[in-house]
Tab-separated table of C-alpha atoms and ligand atoms in Angstrom:
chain	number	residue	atom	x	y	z
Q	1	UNK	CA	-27.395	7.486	14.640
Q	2	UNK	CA	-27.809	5.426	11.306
Q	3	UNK	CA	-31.582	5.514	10.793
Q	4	UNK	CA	-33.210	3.015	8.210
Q	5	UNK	CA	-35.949	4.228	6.310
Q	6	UNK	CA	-38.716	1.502	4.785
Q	7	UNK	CA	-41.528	2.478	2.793
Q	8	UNK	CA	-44.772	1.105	3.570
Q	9	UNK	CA	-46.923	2.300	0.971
Q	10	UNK	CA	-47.281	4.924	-1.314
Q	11	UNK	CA	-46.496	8.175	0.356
Q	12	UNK	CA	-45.767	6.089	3.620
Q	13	UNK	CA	-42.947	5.296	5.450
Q	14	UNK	CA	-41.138	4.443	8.417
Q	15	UNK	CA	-38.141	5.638	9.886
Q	16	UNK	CA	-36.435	2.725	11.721
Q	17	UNK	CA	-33.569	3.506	14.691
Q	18	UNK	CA	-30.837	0.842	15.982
Q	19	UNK	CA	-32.500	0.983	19.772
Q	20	UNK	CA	-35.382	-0.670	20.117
Q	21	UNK	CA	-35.739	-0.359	16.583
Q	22	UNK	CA	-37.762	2.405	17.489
Q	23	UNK	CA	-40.037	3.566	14.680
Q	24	UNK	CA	-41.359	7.024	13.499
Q	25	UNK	CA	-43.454	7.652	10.033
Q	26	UNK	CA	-43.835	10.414	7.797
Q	27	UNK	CA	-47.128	10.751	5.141
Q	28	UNK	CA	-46.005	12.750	2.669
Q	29	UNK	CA	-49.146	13.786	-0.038
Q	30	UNK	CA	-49.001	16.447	-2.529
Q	31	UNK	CA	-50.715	18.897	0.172
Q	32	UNK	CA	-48.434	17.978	3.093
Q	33	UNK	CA	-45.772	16.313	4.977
Q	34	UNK	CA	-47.085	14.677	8.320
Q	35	UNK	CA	-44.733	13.044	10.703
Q	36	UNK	CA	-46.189	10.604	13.313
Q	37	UNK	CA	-43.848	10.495	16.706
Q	38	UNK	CA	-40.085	11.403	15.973
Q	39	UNK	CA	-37.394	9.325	17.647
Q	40	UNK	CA	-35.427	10.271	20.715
Q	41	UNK	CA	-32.800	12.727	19.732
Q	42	UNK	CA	-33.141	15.851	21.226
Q	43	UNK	CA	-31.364	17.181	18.207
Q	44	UNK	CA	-33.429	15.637	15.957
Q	45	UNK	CA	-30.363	13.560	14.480
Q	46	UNK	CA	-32.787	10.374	13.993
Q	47	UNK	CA	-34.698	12.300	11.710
Q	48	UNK	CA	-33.965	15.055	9.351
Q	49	UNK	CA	-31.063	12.672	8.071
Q	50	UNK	CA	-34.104	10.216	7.202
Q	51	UNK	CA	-35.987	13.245	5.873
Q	52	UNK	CA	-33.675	13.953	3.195
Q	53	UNK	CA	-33.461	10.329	2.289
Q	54	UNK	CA	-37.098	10.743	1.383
Q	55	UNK	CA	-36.509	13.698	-0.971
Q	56	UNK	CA	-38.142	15.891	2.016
Q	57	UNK	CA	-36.960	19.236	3.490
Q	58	UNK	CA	-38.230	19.932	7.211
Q	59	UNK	CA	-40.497	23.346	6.113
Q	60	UNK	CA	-42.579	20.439	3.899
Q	61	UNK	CA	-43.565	18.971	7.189
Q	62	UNK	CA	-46.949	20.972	8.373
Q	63	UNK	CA	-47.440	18.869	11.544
Q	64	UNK	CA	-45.797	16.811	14.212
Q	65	UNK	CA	-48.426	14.563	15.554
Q	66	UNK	CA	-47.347	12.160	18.698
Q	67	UNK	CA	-48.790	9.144	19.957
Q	68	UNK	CA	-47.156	9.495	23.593
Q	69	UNK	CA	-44.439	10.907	25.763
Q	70	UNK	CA	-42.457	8.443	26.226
Q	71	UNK	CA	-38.714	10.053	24.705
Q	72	UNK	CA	-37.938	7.466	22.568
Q	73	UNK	CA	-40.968	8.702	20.145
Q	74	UNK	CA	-40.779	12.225	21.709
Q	75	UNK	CA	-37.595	13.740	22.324
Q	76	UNK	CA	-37.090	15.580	18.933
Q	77	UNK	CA	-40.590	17.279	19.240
Q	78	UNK	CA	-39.374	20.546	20.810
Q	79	UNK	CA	-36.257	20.953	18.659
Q	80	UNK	CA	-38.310	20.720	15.441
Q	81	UNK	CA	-40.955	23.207	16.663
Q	82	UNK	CA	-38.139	25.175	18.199
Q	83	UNK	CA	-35.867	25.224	15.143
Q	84	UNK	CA	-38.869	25.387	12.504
Q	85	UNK	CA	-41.911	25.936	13.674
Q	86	UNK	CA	-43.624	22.456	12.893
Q	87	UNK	CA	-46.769	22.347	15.244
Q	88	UNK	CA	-47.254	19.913	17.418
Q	89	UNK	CA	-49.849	17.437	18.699
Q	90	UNK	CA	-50.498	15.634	21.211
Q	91	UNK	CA	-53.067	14.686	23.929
Q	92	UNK	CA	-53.492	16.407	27.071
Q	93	UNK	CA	-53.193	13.496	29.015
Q	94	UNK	CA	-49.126	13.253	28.396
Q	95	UNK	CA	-48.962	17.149	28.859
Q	96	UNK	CA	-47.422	16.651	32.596
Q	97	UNK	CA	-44.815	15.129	30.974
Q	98	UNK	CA	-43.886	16.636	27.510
Q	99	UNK	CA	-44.153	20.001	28.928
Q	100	UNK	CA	-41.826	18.435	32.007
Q	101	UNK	CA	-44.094	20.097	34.426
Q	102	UNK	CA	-43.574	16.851	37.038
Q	103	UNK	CA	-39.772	16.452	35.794
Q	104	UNK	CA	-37.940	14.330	38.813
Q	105	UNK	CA	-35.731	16.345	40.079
Q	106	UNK	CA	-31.966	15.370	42.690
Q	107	UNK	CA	-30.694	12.336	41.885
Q	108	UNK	CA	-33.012	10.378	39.323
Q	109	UNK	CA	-32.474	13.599	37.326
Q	110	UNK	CA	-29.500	13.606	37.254
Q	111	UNK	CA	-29.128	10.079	36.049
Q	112	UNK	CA	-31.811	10.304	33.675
Q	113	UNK	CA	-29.451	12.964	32.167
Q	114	UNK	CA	-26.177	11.219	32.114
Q	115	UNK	CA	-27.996	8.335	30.199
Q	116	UNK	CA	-27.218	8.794	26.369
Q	117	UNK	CA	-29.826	9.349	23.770
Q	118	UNK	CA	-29.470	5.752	22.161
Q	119	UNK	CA	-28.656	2.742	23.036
Q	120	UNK	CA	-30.508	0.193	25.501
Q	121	UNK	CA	-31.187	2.569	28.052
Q	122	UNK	CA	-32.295	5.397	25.814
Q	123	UNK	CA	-35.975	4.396	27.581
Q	124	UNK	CA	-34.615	4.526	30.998
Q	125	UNK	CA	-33.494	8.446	30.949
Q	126	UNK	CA	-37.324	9.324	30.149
Q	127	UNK	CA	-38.528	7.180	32.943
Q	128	UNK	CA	-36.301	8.335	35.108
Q	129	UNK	CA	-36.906	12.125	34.289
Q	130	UNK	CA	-40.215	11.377	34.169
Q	131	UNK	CA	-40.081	13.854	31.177
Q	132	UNK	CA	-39.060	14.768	27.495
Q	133	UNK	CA	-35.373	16.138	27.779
Q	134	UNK	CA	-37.388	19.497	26.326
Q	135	UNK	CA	-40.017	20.701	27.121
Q	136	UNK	CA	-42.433	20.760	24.367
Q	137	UNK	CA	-45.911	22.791	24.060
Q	138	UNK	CA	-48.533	21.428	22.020
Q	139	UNK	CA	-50.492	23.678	19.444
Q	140	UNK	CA	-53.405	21.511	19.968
Q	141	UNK	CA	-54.772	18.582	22.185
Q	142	UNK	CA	-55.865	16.034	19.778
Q	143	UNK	CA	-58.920	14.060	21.539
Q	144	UNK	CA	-61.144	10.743	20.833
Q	145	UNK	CA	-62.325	10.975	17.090
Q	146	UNK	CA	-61.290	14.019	15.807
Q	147	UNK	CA	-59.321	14.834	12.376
Q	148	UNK	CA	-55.935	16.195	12.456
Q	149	UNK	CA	-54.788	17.796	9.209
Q	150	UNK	CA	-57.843	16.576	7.306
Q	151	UNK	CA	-56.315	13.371	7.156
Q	152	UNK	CA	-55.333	11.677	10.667
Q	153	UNK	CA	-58.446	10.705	12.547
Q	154	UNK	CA	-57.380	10.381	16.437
Q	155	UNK	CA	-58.029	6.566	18.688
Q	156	UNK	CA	-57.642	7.280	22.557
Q	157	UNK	CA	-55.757	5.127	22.964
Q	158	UNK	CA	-54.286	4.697	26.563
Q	159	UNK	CA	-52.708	2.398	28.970
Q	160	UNK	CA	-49.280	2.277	27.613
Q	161	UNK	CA	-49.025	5.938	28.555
Q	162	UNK	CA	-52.293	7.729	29.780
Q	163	UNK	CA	-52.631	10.087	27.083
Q	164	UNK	CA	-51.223	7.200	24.647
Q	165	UNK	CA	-53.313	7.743	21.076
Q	166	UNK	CA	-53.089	6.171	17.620
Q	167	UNK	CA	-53.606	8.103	14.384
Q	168	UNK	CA	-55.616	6.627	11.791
Q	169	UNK	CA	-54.671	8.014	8.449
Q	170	UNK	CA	-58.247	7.559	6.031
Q	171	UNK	CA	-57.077	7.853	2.168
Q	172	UNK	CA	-54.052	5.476	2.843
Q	173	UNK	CA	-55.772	2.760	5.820
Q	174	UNK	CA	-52.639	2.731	7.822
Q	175	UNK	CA	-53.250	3.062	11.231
Q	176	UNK	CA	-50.835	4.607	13.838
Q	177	UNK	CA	-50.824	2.508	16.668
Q	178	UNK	CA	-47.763	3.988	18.703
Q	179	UNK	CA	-47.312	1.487	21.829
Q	180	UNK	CA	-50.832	0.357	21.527
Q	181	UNK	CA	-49.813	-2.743	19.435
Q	182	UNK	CA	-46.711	-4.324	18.448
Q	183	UNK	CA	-45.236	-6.254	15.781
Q	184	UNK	CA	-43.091	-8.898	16.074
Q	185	UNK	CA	-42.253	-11.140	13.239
Q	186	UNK	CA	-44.945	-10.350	10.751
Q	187	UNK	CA	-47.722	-11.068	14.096
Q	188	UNK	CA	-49.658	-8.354	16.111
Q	189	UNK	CA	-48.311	-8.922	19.138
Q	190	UNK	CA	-48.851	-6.314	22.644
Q	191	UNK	CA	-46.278	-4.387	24.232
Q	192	UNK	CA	-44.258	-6.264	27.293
Q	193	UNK	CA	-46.347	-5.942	30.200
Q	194	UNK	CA	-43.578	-4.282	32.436
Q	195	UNK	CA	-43.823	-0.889	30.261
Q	196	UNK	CA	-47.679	-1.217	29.882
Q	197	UNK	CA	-49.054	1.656	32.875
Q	198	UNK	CA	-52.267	0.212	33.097
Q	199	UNK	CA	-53.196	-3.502	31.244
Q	200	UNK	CA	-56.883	-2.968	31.396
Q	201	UNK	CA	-57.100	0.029	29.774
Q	202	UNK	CA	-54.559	-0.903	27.395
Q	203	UNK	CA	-56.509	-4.159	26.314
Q	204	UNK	CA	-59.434	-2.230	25.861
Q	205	UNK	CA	-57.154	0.392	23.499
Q	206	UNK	CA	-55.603	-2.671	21.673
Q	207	UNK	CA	-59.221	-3.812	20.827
Q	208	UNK	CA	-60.113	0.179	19.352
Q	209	UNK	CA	-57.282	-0.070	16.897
Q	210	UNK	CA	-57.779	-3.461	16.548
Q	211	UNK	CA	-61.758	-2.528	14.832
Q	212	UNK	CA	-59.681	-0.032	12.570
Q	213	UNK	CA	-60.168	-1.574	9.092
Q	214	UNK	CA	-56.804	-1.030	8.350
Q	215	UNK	CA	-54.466	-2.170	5.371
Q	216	UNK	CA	-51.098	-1.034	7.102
Q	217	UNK	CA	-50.667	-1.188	10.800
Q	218	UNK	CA	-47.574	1.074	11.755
Q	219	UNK	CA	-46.365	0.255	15.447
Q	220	UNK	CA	-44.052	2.199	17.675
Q	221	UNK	CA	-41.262	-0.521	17.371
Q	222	UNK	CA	-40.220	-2.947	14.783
Q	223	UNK	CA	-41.676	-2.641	11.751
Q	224	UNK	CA	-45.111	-1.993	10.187
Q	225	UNK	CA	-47.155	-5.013	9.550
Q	226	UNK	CA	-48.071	-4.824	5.481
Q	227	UNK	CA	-49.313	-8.555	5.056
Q	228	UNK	CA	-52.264	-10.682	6.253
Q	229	UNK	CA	-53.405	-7.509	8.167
Q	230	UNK	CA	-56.935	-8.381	8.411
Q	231	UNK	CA	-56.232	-12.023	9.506
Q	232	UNK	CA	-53.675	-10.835	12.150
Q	233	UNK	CA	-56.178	-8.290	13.340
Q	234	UNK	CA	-58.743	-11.044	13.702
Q	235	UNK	CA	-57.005	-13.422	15.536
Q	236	UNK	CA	-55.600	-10.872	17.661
Q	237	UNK	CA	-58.912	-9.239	18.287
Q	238	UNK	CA	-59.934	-12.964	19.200
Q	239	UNK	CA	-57.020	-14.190	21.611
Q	240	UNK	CA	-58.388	-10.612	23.684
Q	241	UNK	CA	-62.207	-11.356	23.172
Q	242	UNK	CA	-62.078	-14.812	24.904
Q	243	UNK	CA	-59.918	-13.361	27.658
Q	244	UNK	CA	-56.696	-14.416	26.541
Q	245	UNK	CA	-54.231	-13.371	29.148
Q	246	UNK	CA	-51.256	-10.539	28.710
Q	247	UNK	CA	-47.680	-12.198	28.290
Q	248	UNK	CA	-44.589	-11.116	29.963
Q	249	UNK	CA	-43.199	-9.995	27.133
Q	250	UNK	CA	-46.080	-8.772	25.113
K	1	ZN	ZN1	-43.556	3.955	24.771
């Protein structure tokens, strides 16, 4: 899978896949590698081929933080803590899921598993499965407010998934929203309602990154938004405020 990588800012950037344009990041400092969420092949295939584009070798990444379950952002997880021992984090609230304790089972299974790992059903063989194609254990639950590698302060963040977070990374200002926010053309846009799990708690979530004074915001799909940030925030932040309702299509 060709993956496209972008950089968003010094020691930032994002790793871009053909389906759903489905986006990962990696923070790379003198101390560490970080990689937020990393794409949906269970090989990893969408991602160490981006790594060495970067000038990175996988035992430079200390930590494999992820903003939600869903295999699109998930699926290599287990194969890079498998393969090289990257921890990984994630909160508990997704742990039925990425550690495919309530995997379907019989027929949704089995056509969650006959589904190919890209593509425009990539999504579908998670929801289907209900799980990660592996089953991956975290090495910590990340919760509300706390700071993950010194760096990465955690948002709860759910709705979109329930243990959906964002990762806010402090000495750069870009923010990690995952599914909690989308981009679309340069505007903060939400995710399309059909894959948001619960709309009230995700409007609340949107609002939490939303008060993030952030100079990058780095979203699950797309691309990250590097321009106007803090007017796009704003008038987001409004349109929710005054009740503005949740469109179709995010
Ligand atoms: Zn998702």
């Amino acid at each position: 899978m060709s993956v496209q990588v972008i950089q968003v800012t010094e020691g930032v950037w994002c790793l871009r896949r053909p389906s759903y344009f489905a986006c990962s990041y990696i923070v790379s400092t003198d101390a560490a590698a970080v990689a937020v969420d990393v794409g949906m092949d269970s090989n990893a295939q969408d991602f160490l081929p981006a790594l060495k584009i970067i000038g990175l070798t996988p035992d430079r990444i200390k930590a494999v933080l992820l903003t939600h379950w869903h295999n699109d952002h998930s699926a290599g997880a287990a194969f890079l803590q498998r393969e090289f021992g990257i921890p990984v984090y994630y909160n508990a609230g997704d742990q039925p899921f990425l550690s495919r304790k309530n995997a379907s089972n019989g027929f949704r299974a089995w056509l969650g598993k006959h589904i190919p790992e890209e593509g425009v059903l990539v999504l579908l063989r998670g929801l289907l499965e209900e799980a990660v194609p592996e089953a991956v254990s975290a090495s910590h639950f990340v919760s509300d407010r706390e700071v993950i590698e010194g760096a990465f302060r955690v948002i709860a963040a759910p709705g979109h998934t329930t243990g959906h977070v964002a990762y806010y990374h402090e000495p750069t200002r870009a923010l990690f929203c995952g599914d909690a926010l989308a981009v679309v053309a340069n505007q903060l846009r939400l995710m399309c309602r059909p894959v948001t799990l619960d709309l009230a708690a995700a409007r609340s979530s949107a609002l939490r990154c939303l008060d993030e004074d952030a100079l990058f915001i780095c979203p699950g799909h797309r691309a990250p938004l590097t321009k106007n940030v803090q007017q796009e925030r704003q008038r987001l932040k409004t349109y929710l405020e005054t009740g503005g309702r949740w469109p179709l299509l995010g």
